Amino acid sequence: MSRKKVLLAGESWVSTATHIKGFDQFPTVTYHTGADELLAALKDGPFDVTFMPAHEAQRNFPQTMEMLSAYDAVVLSDLGANTLLLHPDTWVHSKPTPNRLRLLRDYVGNGGGLLMFGGYYSFQGINGGARYHKTPVEDVLPVTCLPVDDRVEVPEGYAPVVVGPQSHPILKG
């Protein structure tokens, strides 16, 4: 059986903190990934997953249809639109680069798979910062992104209940 190639972009972040101990203080920086459990679960399955952390996606996310079409599906997880719009050549050097949101829309139009899930920088995200509202990616999502912060925080936990037909394969088992 041929394994499906999947690009997982996002799911990483850097945290900074200042520790204040009386008069003294010092900063720390930590790097985190949120994909470890997902990658472990998919490791021996039918998917060959390439993990591209957010800081790498800014530069290395595919810039051509040929490069993107090497994957059967793309997963965007906790990765804001600006990461794909503002390649370092554009952000730092003011050079034109391809609009990777348009490229993703066209990739889906050509039969490529797209899944978006994640956290504070998916869909519209915290404080509206993910910014997928009115982008080409929104055109191919099965939802409309709100123009504002779209989160619903549920600190007490949530147990979803399927209320409609349960014939979709994702609901089996």
mmCIF file of C-alpha atoms in Angstrom:
data_model
loop_
_atom_site.group_PDB
_atom_site.id
_atom_site.type_symbol
_atom_site.label_atom_id
_atom_site.label_comp_id
_atom_site.label_asym_id
_atom_site.label_seq_id
_atom_site.Cartn_x
_atom_site.Cartn_y
_atom_site.Cartn_z
ATOM 1 C CA MET A 1 0.000 0.000 0.000
ATOM 2 C CA SER A 2 1.322 3.426 -0.977
ATOM 3 C CA ARG A 3 1.418 5.901 1.878
ATOM 4 C CA LYS A 4 -0.296 9.259 1.300
ATOM 5 C CA LYS A 5 2.055 12.235 1.597
ATOM 6 C CA VAL A 6 0.864 14.886 4.035
ATOM 7 C CA LEU A 7 2.413 18.250 4.875
ATOM 8 C CA LEU A 8 1.658 19.384 8.441
ATOM 9 C CA ALA A 9 2.540 23.080 8.795
ATOM 10 C CA GLY A 10 2.427 24.964 12.089
ATOM 11 C CA GLU A 11 2.041 23.572 15.618
ATOM 12 C CA SER A 12 5.142 25.199 17.068
ATOM 13 C CA TRP A 13 5.797 28.332 19.058
ATOM 14 C CA VAL A 14 8.364 30.135 21.165
ATOM 15 C CA SER A 15 7.539 31.408 24.642
ATOM 16 C CA THR A 16 9.428 34.122 26.460
ATOM 17 C CA ALA A 17 9.311 34.803 30.165
ATOM 18 C CA THR A 18 10.939 37.152 32.624
ATOM 19 C CA HIS A 19 11.695 35.653 36.016
ATOM 20 C CA ILE A 20 11.776 38.273 38.745
ATOM 21 C CA LYS A 21 13.336 37.222 42.017
ATOM 22 C CA GLY A 22 13.345 40.191 44.308
ATOM 23 C CA PHE A 23 15.651 42.784 42.828
ATOM 24 C CA ASP A 24 17.103 40.378 40.249
ATOM 25 C CA GLN A 25 15.568 39.252 36.987
ATOM 26 C CA PHE A 26 16.458 37.115 34.001
ATOM 27 C CA PRO A 27 14.707 36.225 30.734
ATOM 28 C CA THR A 28 14.169 32.735 29.350
ATOM 29 C CA VAL A 29 13.023 31.469 25.969
ATOM 30 C CA THR A 30 11.517 28.043 25.312
ATOM 31 C CA TYR A 31 10.552 26.310 22.070
ATOM 32 C CA HIS A 32 7.436 24.120 21.957
ATOM 33 C CA THR A 33 5.795 21.766 19.487
ATOM 34 C CA GLY A 34 2.184 20.714 19.724
ATOM 35 C CA ALA A 35 2.319 17.965 17.114
ATOM 36 C CA ASP A 36 4.296 15.290 18.959
ATOM 37 C CA GLU A 37 1.336 13.079 19.913
ATOM 38 C CA LEU A 38 -0.272 13.391 16.465
ATOM 39 C CA LEU A 39 2.994 12.540 14.705
ATOM 40 C CA ALA A 40 3.526 9.532 16.981
ATOM 41 C CA ALA A 41 -0.021 8.286 16.312
ATOM 42 C CA LEU A 42 0.421 8.575 12.537
ATOM 43 C CA LYS A 43 3.980 7.213 12.420
ATOM 44 C CA ASP A 44 3.225 3.651 11.298
ATOM 45 C CA GLY A 45 -0.070 4.386 9.557
ATOM 46 C CA PRO A 46 -1.043 5.044 5.950
ATOM 47 C CA PHE A 47 0.342 8.609 5.978
ATOM 48 C CA ASP A 48 3.870 9.841 5.352
ATOM 49 C CA VAL A 49 3.798 13.110 7.304
ATOM 50 C CA THR A 50 6.301 15.896 6.785
ATOM 51 C CA PHE A 51 6.227 18.217 9.804
ATOM 52 C CA MET A 52 7.094 21.841 9.043
ATOM 53 C CA PRO A 53 7.100 23.913 12.253
ATOM 54 C CA ALA A 54 5.710 27.449 11.994
ATOM 55 C CA HIS A 55 9.103 29.163 11.935
ATOM 56 C CA GLU A 56 10.178 26.935 9.044
ATOM 57 C CA ALA A 57 6.863 27.326 7.185
ATOM 58 C CA GLN A 58 7.441 31.051 6.820
ATOM 59 C CA ARG A 59 10.395 30.344 4.519
ATOM 60 C CA ASN A 60 9.951 26.750 3.332
ATOM 61 C CA PHE A 61 6.222 26.246 2.727
ATOM 62 C CA PRO A 62 5.882 25.390 -0.998
ATOM 63 C CA GLN A 63 5.818 28.373 -3.345
ATOM 64 C CA THR A 64 4.797 26.585 -6.540
ATOM 65 C CA MET A 65 1.983 24.242 -7.533
ATOM 66 C CA GLU A 66 4.578 21.649 -8.503
ATOM 67 C CA MET A 67 6.110 21.711 -5.013
ATOM 68 C CA LEU A 68 2.719 21.697 -3.284
ATOM 69 C CA SER A 69 1.408 18.889 -5.505
ATOM 70 C CA ALA A 70 4.091 16.592 -4.112
ATOM 71 C CA TYR A 71 1.646 16.201 -1.192
ATOM 72 C CA ASP A 72 -1.740 14.503 -1.237
ATOM 73 C CA ALA A 73 -2.931 16.761 1.570
ATOM 74 C CA VAL A 74 -1.882 19.802 3.575
ATOM 75 C CA VAL A 75 -2.745 20.364 7.231
ATOM 76 C CA LEU A 76 -2.572 23.893 8.631
ATOM 77 C CA SER A 77 -2.579 23.828 12.406
ATOM 78 C CA ASP A 78 -2.210 26.896 14.593
ATOM 79 C CA LEU A 79 -0.535 28.792 11.748
ATOM 80 C CA GLY A 80 -1.699 32.307 10.940
ATOM 81 C CA ALA A 81 -2.177 33.600 7.409
ATOM 82 C CA ASN A 82 0.710 36.070 7.740
ATOM 83 C CA THR A 83 3.191 33.201 8.070
ATOM 84 C CA LEU A 84 2.267 32.110 4.548
ATOM 85 C CA LEU A 85 1.820 35.624 3.146
ATOM 86 C CA LEU A 86 5.020 37.189 4.477
ATOM 87 C CA HIS A 87 7.923 35.102 3.230
ATOM 88 C CA PRO A 88 11.222 36.525 4.573
ATOM 89 C CA ASP A 89 12.128 37.730 1.071
ATOM 90 C CA THR A 90 8.990 39.884 1.138
ATOM 91 C CA TRP A 91 9.034 40.834 4.826
ATOM 92 C CA VAL A 92 12.745 41.627 5.128
ATOM 93 C CA HIS A 93 13.810 42.497 1.575
ATOM 94 C CA SER A 94 10.562 43.836 -0.005
ATOM 95 C CA LYS A 95 10.820 41.302 -2.856
ATOM 96 C CA PRO A 96 7.658 39.906 -4.465
ATOM 97 C CA THR A 97 6.923 36.263 -3.639
ATOM 98 C CA PRO A 98 3.999 33.998 -4.561
ATOM 99 C CA ASN A 99 0.756 34.341 -2.605
ATOM 100 C CA ARG A 100 0.722 30.953 -0.908
ATOM 101 C CA LEU A 101 -2.901 31.382 0.204
ATOM 102 C CA ARG A 102 -3.964 31.600 -3.458
ATOM 103 C CA LEU A 103 -1.706 28.657 -4.191
ATOM 104 C CA LEU A 104 -3.486 26.592 -1.513
ATOM 105 C CA ARG A 105 -6.894 27.542 -2.913
ATOM 106 C CA ASP A 106 -5.814 26.453 -6.386
ATOM 107 C CA TYR A 107 -4.225 23.279 -4.997
ATOM 108 C CA VAL A 108 -7.578 22.321 -3.442
ATOM 109 C CA GLY A 109 -9.341 23.221 -6.699
ATOM 110 C CA ASN A 110 -7.015 20.757 -8.453
ATOM 111 C CA GLY A 111 -7.980 17.958 -6.051
ATOM 112 C CA GLY A 112 -5.496 18.427 -3.193
ATOM 113 C CA GLY A 113 -6.721 17.912 0.343
ATOM 114 C CA LEU A 114 -6.723 20.687 2.942
ATOM 115 C CA LEU A 115 -7.417 20.327 6.652
ATOM 116 C CA MET A 116 -7.250 23.192 9.117
ATOM 117 C CA PHE A 117 -7.271 22.538 12.819
ATOM 118 C CA GLY A 118 -5.384 23.771 15.780
ATOM 119 C CA GLY A 119 -5.525 26.573 18.201
ATOM 120 C CA TYR A 120 -5.153 30.277 18.609
ATOM 121 C CA TYR A 121 -3.905 30.897 15.057
ATOM 122 C CA SER A 122 -6.391 28.866 13.019
ATOM 123 C CA PHE A 123 -9.420 30.235 11.172
ATOM 124 C CA GLN A 124 -9.707 33.781 12.612
ATOM 125 C CA GLY A 125 -8.160 32.969 15.969
ATOM 126 C CA ILE A 126 -7.347 34.841 19.134
ATOM 127 C CA ASN A 127 -8.003 38.572 18.778
ATOM 128 C CA GLY A 128 -8.681 37.894 15.078
ATOM 129 C CA GLY A 129 -4.943 37.394 14.598
ATOM 130 C CA ALA A 130 -4.950 34.303 12.377
ATOM 131 C CA ARG A 131 -6.553 36.439 9.662
ATOM 132 C CA TYR A 132 -8.021 33.816 7.304
ATOM 133 C CA HIS A 133 -11.273 35.818 6.911
ATOM 134 C CA LYS A 134 -11.649 37.015 3.289
ATOM 135 C CA THR A 135 -8.582 35.082 2.080
ATOM 136 C CA PRO A 136 -8.347 32.542 -0.726
ATOM 137 C CA VAL A 137 -8.004 29.795 1.899
ATOM 138 C CA GLU A 138 -11.383 30.726 3.360
ATOM 139 C CA ASP A 139 -12.840 30.141 -0.128
ATOM 140 C CA VAL A 140 -12.064 26.403 0.142
ATOM 141 C CA LEU A 141 -12.880 25.857 3.816
ATOM 142 C CA PRO A 142 -16.251 24.287 4.694
ATOM 143 C CA VAL A 143 -16.861 27.219 7.067
ATOM 144 C CA THR A 144 -16.902 30.988 6.875
ATOM 145 C CA CYS A 145 -14.351 32.682 9.108
ATOM 146 C CA LEU A 146 -15.789 35.404 11.295
ATOM 147 C CA PRO A 147 -14.283 38.892 10.957
ATOM 148 C CA VAL A 148 -13.511 38.876 14.709
ATOM 149 C CA ASP A 149 -12.018 36.579 17.335
ATOM 150 C CA ASP A 150 -13.855 33.302 16.696
ATOM 151 C CA ARG A 151 -12.874 31.311 19.759
ATOM 152 C CA VAL A 152 -15.247 29.688 22.174
ATOM 153 C CA GLU A 153 -13.229 28.921 25.292
ATOM 154 C CA VAL A 154 -14.573 25.998 27.303
ATOM 155 C CA PRO A 155 -12.437 25.678 30.440
ATOM 156 C CA GLU A 156 -14.915 23.229 31.991
ATOM 157 C CA GLY A 157 -14.419 20.777 29.093
ATOM 158 C CA TYR A 158 -16.641 19.751 26.225
ATOM 159 C CA ALA A 159 -18.065 16.424 25.076
ATOM 160 C CA PRO A 160 -19.422 16.700 21.518
ATOM 161 C CA VAL A 161 -22.568 14.778 20.608
ATOM 162 C CA VAL A 162 -23.381 13.781 17.030
ATOM 163 C CA VAL A 163 -26.990 14.762 16.357
ATOM 164 C CA GLY A 164 -27.325 14.218 12.606
ATOM 165 C CA PRO A 165 -26.820 11.258 10.289
ATOM 166 C CA GLN A 166 -23.808 9.200 11.325
ATOM 167 C CA SER A 167 -22.949 7.775 7.929
ATOM 168 C CA HIS A 168 -19.712 9.701 7.415
ATOM 169 C CA PRO A 169 -16.599 7.454 7.686
ATOM 170 C CA ILE A 170 -14.992 9.750 10.253
ATOM 171 C CA LEU A 171 -17.766 8.813 12.715
ATOM 172 C CA LYS A 172 -17.407 5.045 12.384
ATOM 173 C CA GLY A 173 -16.012 3.442 15.560
#
